[in-house]
Amino acid sequence: MAHHNGPRKKTRYKFKKDLRRRGILPVTLLIQKFEDGQKVHIVCEPSTQKGMPHHRFHGKTGTIIGRRGRAWILSIKDGNSTKTVISRPQHLRAQQISL
């Protein structure tokens, strides 16, 4: 029997990119800097598998609590518990502050 329980299971539509967004990523996504305590959105970039958080956290908002190598450590509220997620910067978007 085949094995059907990989990390990208049931993500066919969740990780699909728009036609005009396909191709090489801009370098600015790779060199993003965040401050501790800053709020960021997790938006998984499907063209880069390295450092991608679990698809359960796609679309969630978390708080930066530190850095580990090239990746950022986030604290995310998941139900009644707080989870720690490690993600690379190309999978993160800074939250826009609206006044």
GROMACS .gro file of N, CA and C in nm:
model
  297
    1MET      N    1   0.083  -0.119   0.000
    1MET     CA    2   0.000   0.000   0.000
    1MET      C    3   0.088   0.126   0.000
    2ALA      N    4   0.034   0.231  -0.055
    2ALA     CA    5   0.107   0.358  -0.061
    2ALA      C    6   0.093   0.433   0.071
    3HIS      N    7   0.188   0.521   0.097
    3HIS     CA    8   0.188   0.603   0.218
    3HIS      C    9   0.127   0.739   0.185
    4HIS      N   10   0.022   0.781   0.257
    4HIS     CA   11  -0.052   0.902   0.221
    4HIS      C   12  -0.053   1.007   0.331
    5ASN      N   13   0.045   1.010   0.418
    5ASN     CA   14   0.039   1.102   0.533
    5ASN      C   15   0.158   1.196   0.538
    6GLY      N   16   0.192   1.260   0.428
    6GLY     CA   17   0.305   1.351   0.424
    6GLY      C   18   0.272   1.487   0.484
    7PRO      N   19   0.370   1.576   0.497
    7PRO     CA   20   0.347   1.708   0.557
    7PRO      C   21   0.262   1.801   0.471
    8ARG      N   22   0.247   1.771   0.342
    8ARG     CA   23   0.165   1.855   0.255
    8ARG      C   24   0.032   1.787   0.220
    9LYS      N   25  -0.012   1.696   0.304
    9LYS     CA   26  -0.137   1.624   0.281
    9LYS      C   27  -0.255   1.720   0.283
   10LYS      N   28  -0.345   1.707   0.187
   10LYS     CA   29  -0.468   1.787   0.174
   10LYS      C   30  -0.440   1.936   0.157
   11THR      N   31  -0.336   1.971   0.084
   11THR     CA   32  -0.302   2.112   0.064
   11THR      C   33  -0.306   2.152  -0.083
   12ARG      N   34  -0.374   2.076  -0.167
   12ARG     CA   35  -0.374   2.103  -0.310
   12ARG      C   36  -0.423   2.244  -0.341
   13TYR      N   37  -0.527   2.289  -0.277
   13TYR     CA   38  -0.582   2.422  -0.305
   13TYR      C   39  -0.528   2.528  -0.210
   14LYS      N   40  -0.492   2.488  -0.090
   14LYS     CA   41  -0.440   2.582   0.009
   14LYS      C   42  -0.306   2.640  -0.034
   15PHE      N   43  -0.219   2.558  -0.094
   15PHE     CA   44  -0.085   2.603  -0.133
   15PHE      C   45  -0.075   2.639  -0.281
   16LYS      N   46  -0.187   2.650  -0.350
   16LYS     CA   47  -0.184   2.682  -0.493
   16LYS      C   48  -0.159   2.831  -0.512
   17LYS      N   49  -0.069   2.865  -0.605
   17LYS     CA   50  -0.039   3.005  -0.633
   17LYS      C   51  -0.120   3.053  -0.753
   18ASP      N   52  -0.145   3.184  -0.757
   18ASP     CA   53  -0.210   3.243  -0.872
   18ASP      C   54  -0.116   3.235  -0.992
   19LEU      N   55  -0.172   3.238  -1.112
   19LEU     CA   56  -0.093   3.224  -1.233
   19LEU      C   57   0.016   3.330  -1.243
   20ARG      N   58  -0.013   3.453  -1.211
   20ARG     CA   59   0.084   3.561  -1.223
   20ARG      C   60   0.183   3.569  -1.107
   21ARG      N   61   0.163   3.493  -1.002
   21ARG     CA   62   0.255   3.491  -0.889
   21ARG      C   63   0.358   3.379  -0.900
   22ARG      N   64   0.349   3.296  -1.003
   22ARG     CA   65   0.440   3.183  -1.015
   22ARG      C   66   0.578   3.231  -1.058
   23GLY      N   67   0.680   3.152  -1.025
   23GLY     CA   68   0.815   3.184  -1.067
   23GLY      C   69   0.906   3.214  -0.949
   24ILE      N   70   1.014   3.284  -0.976
   24ILE     CA   71   1.116   3.312  -0.876
   24ILE      C   72   1.064   3.414  -0.775
   25LEU      N   73   1.096   3.391  -0.648
   25LEU     CA   74   1.054   3.482  -0.541
   25LEU      C   75   1.139   3.608  -0.542
   26PRO      N   76   1.082   3.722  -0.501
   26PRO     CA   77   1.164   3.841  -0.483
   26PRO      C   78   1.259   3.823  -0.364
   27VAL      N   79   1.376   3.880  -0.375
   27VAL     CA   80   1.478   3.866  -0.270
   27VAL      C   81   1.433   3.933  -0.140
   28THR      N   82   1.347   4.034  -0.150
   28THR     CA   83   1.304   4.105  -0.030
   28THR      C   84   1.229   4.015   0.068
   29LEU      N   85   1.166   3.908   0.018
   29LEU     CA   86   1.100   3.815   0.108
   29LEU      C   87   1.200   3.734   0.191
   30LEU      N   88   1.318   3.711   0.136
   30LEU     CA   89   1.419   3.630   0.205
   30LEU      C   90   1.495   3.707   0.311
   31ILE      N   91   1.503   3.839   0.297
   31ILE     CA   92   1.585   3.920   0.387
   31ILE      C   93   1.501   4.006   0.481
   32GLN      N   94   1.376   3.967   0.505
   32GLN     CA   95   1.289   4.042   0.595
   32GLN      C   96   1.344   4.038   0.737
   33LYS      N   97   1.330   4.147   0.808
   33LYS     CA   98   1.369   4.156   0.948
   33LYS      C   99   1.245   4.184   1.031
   34PHE      N  100   1.236   4.119   1.145
   34PHE     CA  101   1.124   4.139   1.235
   34PHE      C  102   1.178   4.172   1.374
   35GLU      N  103   1.098   4.239   1.452
   35GLU     CA  104   1.132   4.273   1.591
   35GLU      C  105   1.062   4.175   1.685
   36ASP      N  106   1.120   4.153   1.803
   36ASP     CA  107   1.053   4.070   1.903
   36ASP      C  108   0.924   4.138   1.944
   37GLY      N  109   0.817   4.061   1.951
   37GLY     CA  110   0.687   4.114   1.987
   37GLY      C  111   0.604   4.160   1.868
   38GLN      N  112   0.663   4.159   1.749
   38GLN     CA  113   0.591   4.203   1.629
   38GLN      C  114   0.494   4.095   1.584
   39LYS      N  115   0.376   4.137   1.537
   39LYS     CA  116   0.275   4.044   1.487
   39LYS      C  117   0.302   4.016   1.339
   40VAL      N  118   0.295   3.888   1.300
   40VAL     CA  119   0.314   3.849   1.161
   40VAL      C  120   0.209   3.746   1.122
   41HIS      N  121   0.174   3.744   0.993
   41HIS     CA  122   0.082   3.646   0.939
   41HIS      C  123   0.164   3.533   0.878
   42ILE      N  124   0.117   3.410   0.895
   42ILE     CA  125   0.181   3.296   0.833
   42ILE      C  126   0.109   3.267   0.702
   43VAL      N  127   0.180   3.289   0.591
   43VAL     CA  128   0.127   3.260   0.458
   43VAL      C  129   0.232   3.173   0.390
   44CYS      N  130   0.208   3.043   0.385
   44CYS     CA  131   0.307   2.949   0.333
   44CYS      C  132   0.334   2.977   0.186
   45GLU      N  133   0.461   2.983   0.152
   45GLU     CA  134   0.505   3.004   0.014
   45GLU      C  135   0.530   2.865  -0.046
   46PRO      N  136   0.444   2.818  -0.137
   46PRO     CA  137   0.454   2.680  -0.184
   46PRO      C  138   0.577   2.650  -0.269
   47SER      N  139   0.641   2.751  -0.326
   47SER     CA  140   0.757   2.724  -0.410
   47SER      C  141   0.883   2.698  -0.328
   48THR      N  142   0.878   2.724  -0.196
   48THR     CA  143   0.991   2.698  -0.107
   48THR      C  144   0.943   2.605   0.003
   49GLN      N  145   0.992   2.480   0.002
   49GLN     CA  146   0.947   2.385   0.103
   49GLN      C  147   1.028   2.394   0.231
   50LYS      N  148   1.152   2.444   0.222
   50LYS     CA  149   1.238   2.449   0.338
   50LYS      C  150   1.186   2.553   0.438
   51GLY      N  151   1.178   2.516   0.563
   51GLY     CA  152   1.136   2.610   0.666
   51GLY      C  153   0.988   2.642   0.664
   52MET      N  154   0.909   2.561   0.596
   52MET     CA  155   0.765   2.587   0.588
   52MET      C  156   0.696   2.532   0.713
   53PRO      N  157   0.613   2.613   0.779
   53PRO     CA  158   0.540   2.562   0.894
   53PRO      C  159   0.431   2.463   0.851
   54HIS      N  160   0.376   2.393   0.945
   54HIS     CA  161   0.271   2.296   0.915
   54HIS      C  162   0.150   2.368   0.856
   55HIS      N  163   0.081   2.301   0.765
   55HIS     CA  164  -0.031   2.366   0.695
   55HIS      C  165  -0.146   2.402   0.788
   56ARG      N  166  -0.149   2.347   0.908
   56ARG     CA  167  -0.251   2.383   1.006
   56ARG      C  168  -0.238   2.530   1.048
   57PHE      N  169  -0.116   2.587   1.038
   57PHE     CA  170  -0.093   2.724   1.081
   57PHE      C  171  -0.103   2.825   0.967
   58HIS      N  172  -0.131   2.779   0.845
   58HIS     CA  173  -0.144   2.869   0.729
   58HIS      C  174  -0.262   2.963   0.751
   59GLY      N  175  -0.237   3.093   0.743
   59GLY     CA  176  -0.342   3.193   0.762
   59GLY      C  177  -0.353   3.243   0.904
   60LYS      N  178  -0.276   3.189   0.998
   60LYS     CA  179  -0.281   3.233   1.137
   60LYS      C  180  -0.189   3.352   1.158
   61THR      N  181  -0.212   3.423   1.266
   61THR     CA  182  -0.128   3.536   1.305
   61THR      C  183  -0.057   3.500   1.434
   62GLY      N  184   0.074   3.527   1.439
   62GLY     CA  185   0.153   3.496   1.557
   62GLY      C  186   0.241   3.612   1.597
   63THR      N  187   0.310   3.595   1.709
   63THR     CA  188   0.399   3.697   1.762
   63THR      C  189   0.542   3.645   1.757
   64ILE      N  190   0.634   3.727   1.708
   64ILE     CA  191   0.776   3.690   1.702
   64ILE      C  192   0.831   3.686   1.844
   65ILE      N  193   0.896   3.574   1.879
   65ILE     CA  194   0.958   3.566   2.012
   65ILE      C  195   1.108   3.542   2.004
   66GLY      N  196   1.162   3.523   1.885
   66GLY     CA  197   1.306   3.504   1.874
   66GLY      C  198   1.348   3.459   1.736
   67ARG      N  199   1.475   3.422   1.728
   67ARG     CA  200   1.532   3.380   1.601
   67ARG      C  201   1.614   3.254   1.623
   68ARG      N  202   1.612   3.165   1.524
   68ARG     CA  203   1.693   3.043   1.530
   68ARG      C  204   1.754   3.022   1.394
   69GLY      N  205   1.881   3.058   1.379
   69GLY     CA  206   1.949   3.051   1.250
   69GLY      C  207   1.886   3.149   1.153
   70ARG      N  208   1.842   3.101   1.037
   70ARG     CA  209   1.775   3.186   0.939
   70ARG      C  210   1.625   3.199   0.967
   71ALA      N  211   1.574   3.118   1.057
   71ALA     CA  212   1.430   3.112   1.082
   71ALA      C  213   1.390   3.199   1.201
   72TRP      N  214   1.260   3.225   1.210
   72TRP     CA  215   1.202   3.302   1.319
   72TRP      C  216   1.116   3.209   1.404
   73ILE      N  217   1.114   3.234   1.535
   73ILE     CA  218   1.033   3.156   1.626
   73ILE      C  219   0.909   3.238   1.659
   74LEU      N  220   0.792   3.177   1.642
   74LEU     CA  221   0.665   3.245   1.664
   74LEU      C  222   0.589   3.179   1.777
   75SER      N  223   0.507   3.258   1.844
   75SER     CA  224   0.415   3.206   1.943
   75SER      C  225   0.275   3.224   1.886
   76ILE      N  226   0.198   3.114   1.879
   76ILE     CA  227   0.067   3.117   1.817
   76ILE      C  228  -0.035   3.058   1.913
   77LYS      N  229  -0.148   3.127   1.925
   77LYS     CA  230  -0.259   3.077   2.006
   77LYS      C  231  -0.338   2.978   1.921
   78ASP      N  232  -0.347   2.853   1.967
   78ASP     CA  233  -0.418   2.749   1.894
   78ASP      C  234  -0.519   2.685   1.988
   79GLY      N  235  -0.642   2.735   1.982
   79GLY     CA  236  -0.743   2.688   2.076
   79GLY      C  237  -0.713   2.743   2.214
   80ASN      N  238  -0.700   2.656   2.314
   80ASN     CA  239  -0.669   2.698   2.450
   80ASN      C  240  -0.521   2.690   2.481
   81SER      N  241  -0.440   2.645   2.387
   81SER     CA  242  -0.297   2.631   2.413
   81SER      C  243  -0.215   2.726   2.325
   82THR      N  244  -0.093   2.748   2.366
   82THR     CA  245   0.000   2.832   2.291
   82THR      C  246   0.104   2.742   2.226
   83LYS      N  247   0.121   2.755   2.096
   83LYS     CA  248   0.215   2.672   2.022
   83LYS      C  249   0.335   2.755   1.980
   84THR      N  250   0.449   2.691   1.967
   84THR     CA  251   0.570   2.753   1.916
   84THR      C  252   0.593   2.701   1.775
   85VAL      N  253   0.605   2.792   1.678
   85VAL     CA  254   0.624   2.755   1.538
   85VAL      C  255   0.754   2.816   1.491
   86ILE      N  256   0.833   2.738   1.418
   86ILE     CA  257   0.959   2.786   1.361
   86ILE      C  258   0.939   2.794   1.210
   87SER      N  259   0.964   2.914   1.155
   87SER     CA  260   0.937   2.935   1.013
   87SER      C  261   1.042   3.028   0.954
   88ARG      N  262   1.073   3.006   0.828
   88ARG     CA  263   1.163   3.096   0.758
   88ARG      C  264   1.088   3.221   0.711
   89PRO      N  265   1.160   3.331   0.683
   89PRO     CA  266   1.092   3.459   0.654
   89PRO      C  267   1.009   3.462   0.528
   90GLN      N  268   1.036   3.376   0.428
   90GLN     CA  269   0.956   3.380   0.306
   90GLN      C  270   0.814   3.331   0.330
   91HIS      N  271   0.788   3.268   0.445
   91HIS     CA  272   0.654   3.221   0.478
   91HIS      C  273   0.583   3.316   0.574
   92LEU      N  274   0.641   3.432   0.600
   92LEU     CA  275   0.584   3.528   0.695
   92LEU      C  276   0.557   3.661   0.627
   93ARG      N  277   0.452   3.729   0.670
   93ARG     CA  278   0.418   3.864   0.620
   93ARG      C  279   0.393   3.952   0.741
   94ALA      N  280   0.454   4.070   0.744
   94ALA     CA  281   0.434   4.162   0.854
   94ALA      C  282   0.290   4.211   0.855
   95GLN      N  283   0.233   4.222   0.974
   95GLN     CA  284   0.095   4.270   0.985
   95GLN      C  285   0.093   4.419   0.961
   96GLN      N  286   0.000   4.464   0.878
   96GLN     CA  287  -0.013   4.607   0.848
   96GLN      C  288  -0.089   4.673   0.962
   97ILE      N  289  -0.038   4.787   1.007
   97ILE     CA  290  -0.103   4.861   1.115
   97ILE      C  291  -0.197   4.961   1.051
   98SER      N  292  -0.326   4.952   1.086
   98SER     CA  293  -0.424   5.047   1.033
   98SER      C  294  -0.466   5.142   1.144
   99LEU      N  295  -0.483   5.267   1.108
   99LEU     CA  296  -0.522   5.367   1.208
   99LEU      C  297  -0.667   5.401   1.198
   0.00000   0.00000   0.00000
